[in-house]
Amino acid sequence: MKLVIGNKNYSSWSMRPWLLLRHAGIAFDEVKLSFNSPTFKRDALAFGPTGKVPVLVDDGVTVWDTLAIAEYVAEKFPDKQLWPRDAKQRAEARAICAEMHAGFPALRTHLSMNVTANLAGLGWNVAVQDDIDRISAIWTGLRARHRADGPFLFGRFCIADAYYAPVVTRFNTYKPKLAPALDEYMHTMLDLPEMKEWLAAAVQENDFVAHDEPYRRAPN
Ligand SMILES: N[C@@H](CCC(=O)N[C@@H](CS)C(=O)NCC(=O)O)C(=O)O
């Protein structure tokens, strides 16, 4: 199984399936393409029809959309229980993934992923706050209901956590004011060994766009 991704510093869509596969212990070969390369589009088109990442290539199948990748992997590895086992919870998990997939345009535009930068206080506007408030409501409600089952949105780690992982890193980069109740979930996600692996690799890749440089955080 091959997962084609973009820069670990910038590619929120790539982070989701990468984290999902790693956390589940599913082996894959990583192929990383640089957004800063003049051949990015051509390189990406060699793997999938949209010229975007991520793309999963497995056993003669090409899957080029994050939600489709998550579903494909969940079907291929049912024992990994990548969606919640309970049908009602599964429906809700799918709904919040779809909401992330299609929504939160202000957050995505103004707090774009940049995991190694410190952009505290930047990017905020009223529309961004509306997105933050909606995400806060999702996380707070799920954590309150599933606290007894574990530290993730539905208790156990599932596709929904992978889906919201780049929001966790965005909040860590832009540091908007969040309800204290969300700190615990932020820490749970940032402390995941796979998340740490991704963040460390983002520092190492040293492939930043020039206007980002003044904001680079010192490596931990
Ligand atoms: N709907 C796609 C979105 C993929 C996407 O927009 N990927 C971005 C990187 S995060 C990309 O490849 N951008 C490069 C480009 O548009 O040229 C998915 O869910 O995977």
Tab-separated table of C-alpha atoms and ligand atoms in Angstrom:
chain	number	residue	atom	x	y	z
A	1	MET	CA	0.000	0.000	0.000
A	2	LYS	CA	1.376	3.388	-1.025
A	3	LEU	CA	0.244	6.744	0.376
A	4	VAL	CA	1.184	9.820	-1.631
A	5	ILE	CA	1.262	12.951	0.502
A	6	GLY	CA	2.369	16.592	0.368
A	7	ASN	CA	4.563	18.627	2.723
A	8	LYS	CA	4.037	17.598	6.330
A	9	ASN	CA	4.159	21.257	7.309
A	10	TYR	CA	1.282	22.275	5.069
A	11	SER	CA	-0.816	19.344	3.922
A	12	SER	CA	-3.818	18.951	6.177
A	13	TRP	CA	-5.508	16.484	3.833
A	14	SER	CA	-2.385	14.319	3.786
A	15	MET	CA	-2.135	14.274	7.570
A	16	ARG	CA	-5.523	12.588	7.978
A	17	PRO	CA	-4.973	9.236	6.228
A	18	TRP	CA	-1.302	9.165	7.254
A	19	LEU	CA	-2.239	9.456	10.938
A	20	LEU	CA	-5.072	6.978	10.523
A	21	LEU	CA	-2.856	4.310	8.965
A	22	ARG	CA	0.025	4.877	11.380
A	23	HIS	CA	-2.198	4.852	14.464
A	24	ALA	CA	-3.858	1.640	13.287
A	25	GLY	CA	-0.463	0.045	12.671
A	26	ILE	CA	-1.219	-0.527	8.972
A	27	ALA	CA	2.007	-0.680	6.967
A	28	PHE	CA	2.375	1.590	3.946
A	29	ASP	CA	5.069	3.208	1.836
A	30	GLU	CA	5.087	6.983	2.038
A	31	VAL	CA	5.697	8.963	-1.141
A	32	LYS	CA	6.130	12.655	-0.385
A	33	LEU	CA	5.749	15.324	-3.062
A	34	SER	CA	6.790	18.923	-2.477
A	35	PHE	CA	4.227	21.670	-3.075
A	36	ASN	CA	7.206	23.937	-3.727
A	37	SER	CA	8.457	21.861	-6.599
A	38	PRO	CA	7.680	23.183	-10.088
A	39	THR	CA	6.828	19.607	-11.041
A	40	PHE	CA	4.335	19.041	-8.177
A	41	LYS	CA	1.278	18.922	-10.427
A	42	ARG	CA	2.901	16.589	-12.923
A	43	ASP	CA	4.254	14.370	-10.140
A	44	ALA	CA	0.845	14.191	-8.440
A	45	LEU	CA	-0.907	13.441	-11.738
A	46	ALA	CA	1.335	10.395	-12.098
A	47	PHE	CA	-0.525	8.904	-9.104
A	48	GLY	CA	-4.086	10.239	-9.267
A	49	PRO	CA	-6.405	12.036	-11.671
A	50	THR	CA	-6.842	15.284	-9.702
A	51	GLY	CA	-3.161	16.188	-9.309
A	52	LYS	CA	-3.812	16.578	-5.570
A	53	VAL	CA	-2.723	14.700	-2.502
A	54	PRO	CA	-3.370	12.430	-0.684
A	55	VAL	CA	-3.656	9.450	-2.986
A	56	LEU	CA	-3.717	5.847	-1.835
A	57	VAL	CA	-2.532	3.213	-4.287
A	58	ASP	CA	-3.180	-0.376	-3.312
A	59	ASP	CA	-3.415	-3.600	-5.212
A	60	GLY	CA	-4.338	-1.987	-8.530
A	61	VAL	CA	-6.749	0.508	-6.960
A	62	THR	CA	-6.217	4.273	-6.858
A	63	VAL	CA	-8.173	6.221	-4.243
A	64	TRP	CA	-7.726	9.989	-4.455
A	65	ASP	CA	-9.944	11.559	-1.850
A	66	THR	CA	-9.444	11.539	1.903
A	67	LEU	CA	-12.926	10.373	2.827
A	68	ALA	CA	-12.799	7.647	0.186
A	69	ILE	CA	-9.360	6.592	1.451
A	70	ALA	CA	-10.670	6.373	5.013
A	71	GLU	CA	-13.640	4.268	3.890
A	72	TYR	CA	-11.441	2.030	1.736
A	73	VAL	CA	-9.034	1.349	4.590
A	74	ALA	CA	-11.882	0.809	7.075
A	75	GLU	CA	-13.403	-1.806	4.731
A	76	LYS	CA	-10.097	-3.484	4.027
A	77	PHE	CA	-9.156	-3.769	7.703
A	78	PRO	CA	-12.446	-4.360	9.565
A	79	ASP	CA	-10.586	-5.741	12.581
A	80	LYS	CA	-8.987	-2.327	13.116
A	81	GLN	CA	-12.413	-0.786	13.851
A	82	LEU	CA	-11.610	2.519	12.265
A	83	TRP	CA	-15.215	3.711	12.656
A	84	PRO	CA	-17.088	3.376	15.982
A	85	ARG	CA	-18.626	-0.077	16.426
A	86	ASP	CA	-22.053	1.316	17.407
A	87	ALA	CA	-24.180	2.176	14.335
A	88	LYS	CA	-25.557	5.420	15.795
A	89	GLN	CA	-22.102	6.590	16.801
A	90	ARG	CA	-20.808	5.559	13.382
A	91	ALA	CA	-23.451	7.718	11.699
A	92	GLU	CA	-22.499	10.668	13.865
A	93	ALA	CA	-18.779	10.111	13.206
A	94	ARG	CA	-19.466	10.073	9.477
A	95	ALA	CA	-21.538	13.251	9.781
A	96	ILE	CA	-18.769	15.196	11.508
A	97	CYS	CA	-16.201	13.931	8.991
A	98	ALA	CA	-18.458	15.032	6.133
A	99	GLU	CA	-18.931	18.372	7.878
A	100	MET	CA	-15.144	18.781	8.046
A	101	HIS	CA	-14.713	17.556	4.480
A	102	ALA	CA	-17.139	20.081	3.006
A	103	GLY	CA	-17.177	22.860	5.573
A	104	PHE	CA	-15.287	25.295	7.773
A	105	PRO	CA	-14.129	27.402	4.798
A	106	ALA	CA	-13.082	30.394	6.923
A	107	LEU	CA	-10.936	28.249	9.201
A	108	ARG	CA	-9.348	26.512	6.248
A	109	THR	CA	-8.621	29.753	4.418
A	110	HIS	CA	-7.445	31.957	7.257
A	111	LEU	CA	-5.892	29.422	9.626
A	112	SER	CA	-4.234	27.291	6.977
A	113	MET	CA	-2.116	24.419	8.213
A	114	ASN	CA	1.449	25.345	9.121
A	115	VAL	CA	2.480	23.012	11.902
A	116	THR	CA	5.988	24.333	12.535
A	117	ALA	CA	5.054	28.022	12.694
A	118	ASN	CA	3.943	30.168	15.590
A	119	LEU	CA	1.173	32.378	14.212
A	120	ALA	CA	-0.530	33.118	17.539
A	121	GLY	CA	-3.332	35.622	17.142
A	122	LEU	CA	-3.107	35.817	13.349
A	123	GLY	CA	-5.839	34.915	10.902
A	124	TRP	CA	-8.779	35.611	13.203
A	125	ASN	CA	-12.034	37.102	11.952
A	126	VAL	CA	-15.701	36.706	12.817
A	127	ALA	CA	-16.261	33.921	10.273
A	128	VAL	CA	-13.237	32.050	11.632
A	129	GLN	CA	-14.705	32.383	15.128
A	130	ASP	CA	-18.001	30.879	13.908
A	131	ASP	CA	-16.052	27.846	12.634
A	132	ILE	CA	-14.095	27.616	15.899
A	133	ASP	CA	-17.342	27.777	17.885
A	134	ARG	CA	-18.919	24.997	15.843
A	135	ILE	CA	-15.835	22.773	16.207
A	136	SER	CA	-15.711	23.529	19.941
A	137	ALA	CA	-19.343	22.457	20.249
A	138	ILE	CA	-18.644	19.198	18.375
A	139	TRP	CA	-15.615	18.320	20.500
A	140	THR	CA	-17.158	19.373	23.811
A	141	GLY	CA	-20.356	17.423	23.220
A	142	LEU	CA	-18.603	14.241	22.107
A	143	ARG	CA	-16.019	14.341	24.892
A	144	ALA	CA	-18.727	14.826	27.503
A	145	ARG	CA	-20.653	11.796	26.199
A	146	HIS	CA	-17.721	9.443	25.616
A	147	ARG	CA	-15.387	10.341	28.469
A	148	ALA	CA	-15.858	6.952	30.120
A	149	ASP	CA	-14.753	5.092	26.968
A	150	GLY	CA	-11.427	6.855	26.404
A	151	PRO	CA	-9.793	10.213	25.600
A	152	PHE	CA	-10.830	10.567	21.930
A	153	LEU	CA	-13.987	12.016	20.361
A	154	PHE	CA	-15.886	8.731	20.521
A	155	GLY	CA	-13.761	7.282	23.331
A	156	ARG	CA	-11.502	5.110	21.183
A	157	PHE	CA	-9.472	6.688	18.380
A	158	CYS	CA	-11.419	6.574	15.101
A	159	ILE	CA	-11.495	8.201	11.667
A	160	ALA	CA	-13.165	11.281	13.175
A	161	ASP	CA	-10.065	11.978	15.289
A	162	ALA	CA	-7.842	11.688	12.221
A	163	TYR	CA	-10.225	14.049	10.448
A	164	TYR	CA	-9.971	16.725	13.143
A	165	ALA	CA	-6.216	16.255	13.735
A	166	PRO	CA	-5.254	19.143	11.414
A	167	VAL	CA	-7.673	21.366	13.344
A	168	VAL	CA	-5.767	20.464	16.506
A	169	THR	CA	-2.504	21.526	14.862
A	170	ARG	CA	-4.100	24.703	13.477
A	171	PHE	CA	-5.262	25.654	16.976
A	172	ASN	CA	-1.721	24.928	18.164
A	173	THR	CA	-0.290	27.219	15.475
A	174	TYR	CA	-2.751	30.133	15.705
A	175	LYS	CA	-3.655	29.731	19.388
A	176	PRO	CA	-7.214	31.091	19.284
A	177	LYS	CA	-8.962	31.379	22.623
A	178	LEU	CA	-10.544	27.990	23.324
A	179	ALA	CA	-12.762	26.709	26.107
A	180	PRO	CA	-10.513	25.118	28.782
A	181	ALA	CA	-12.506	21.900	28.328
A	182	LEU	CA	-10.844	21.476	24.915
A	183	ASP	CA	-7.285	21.527	26.279
A	184	GLU	CA	-7.443	17.900	27.292
A	185	TYR	CA	-8.430	16.719	23.806
A	186	MET	CA	-5.791	18.970	22.208
A	187	HIS	CA	-3.128	17.412	24.442
A	188	THR	CA	-4.369	13.892	23.821
A	189	MET	CA	-3.969	14.433	20.085
A	190	LEU	CA	-0.676	16.355	20.217
A	191	ASP	CA	0.821	13.708	22.507
A	192	LEU	CA	0.054	10.807	20.168
A	193	PRO	CA	3.368	9.231	19.104
A	194	GLU	CA	2.231	9.305	15.468
A	195	MET	CA	1.386	13.002	15.714
A	196	LYS	CA	4.805	13.675	17.239
A	197	GLU	CA	6.406	11.712	14.429
A	198	TRP	CA	4.565	13.825	11.831
A	199	LEU	CA	5.456	17.109	13.562
A	200	ALA	CA	9.126	16.141	13.912
A	201	ALA	CA	9.265	15.221	10.229
A	202	ALA	CA	7.651	18.565	9.325
A	203	VAL	CA	10.489	20.387	11.094
A	204	GLN	CA	13.064	18.249	9.310
A	205	GLU	CA	11.661	18.697	5.812
A	206	ASN	CA	12.953	22.285	5.672
A	207	ASP	CA	10.847	23.035	2.601
A	208	PHE	CA	8.965	26.175	3.529
A	209	VAL	CA	7.490	28.946	1.441
A	210	ALA	CA	9.592	32.091	1.831
A	211	HIS	CA	6.929	34.284	3.482
A	212	ASP	CA	6.650	31.760	6.333
A	213	GLU	CA	10.237	32.019	7.474
A	214	PRO	CA	9.895	34.771	10.098
A	215	TYR	CA	7.336	32.653	11.951
A	216	ARG	CA	9.271	29.410	12.127
A	217	ARG	CA	9.354	27.891	15.625
A	218	ALA	CA	12.641	26.607	16.959
A	219	PRO	CA	12.708	22.803	16.786
A	220	ASN	CA	11.867	21.237	20.169
B	1	LIG	N1	-10.938	16.603	-1.407
B	1	LIG	C1	-9.526	16.245	-1.438
B	1	LIG	C2	-8.705	17.511	-1.240
B	1	LIG	C3	-7.238	17.298	-1.531
B	1	LIG	C4	-6.461	18.594	-1.555
B	1	LIG	O1	-7.025	19.722	-1.737
B	1	LIG	N2	-5.136	18.479	-1.402
B	1	LIG	C5	-4.247	19.625	-1.453
B	1	LIG	C6	-3.168	19.519	-0.370
B	1	LIG	S1	-3.744	19.562	1.269
B	1	LIG	C7	-3.467	19.640	-2.744
B	1	LIG	O2	-3.049	18.609	-3.232
B	1	LIG	N3	-3.230	20.832	-3.277
B	1	LIG	C8	-2.376	20.999	-4.432
B	1	LIG	C9	-3.076	21.623	-5.584
B	1	LIG	O3	-4.283	21.911	-5.471
B	1	LIG	O4	-2.400	21.858	-6.585
B	1	LIG	C10	-9.286	15.244	-0.349
B	1	LIG	O5	-10.136	15.085	0.520
B	1	LIG	O6	-8.291	14.527	-0.356
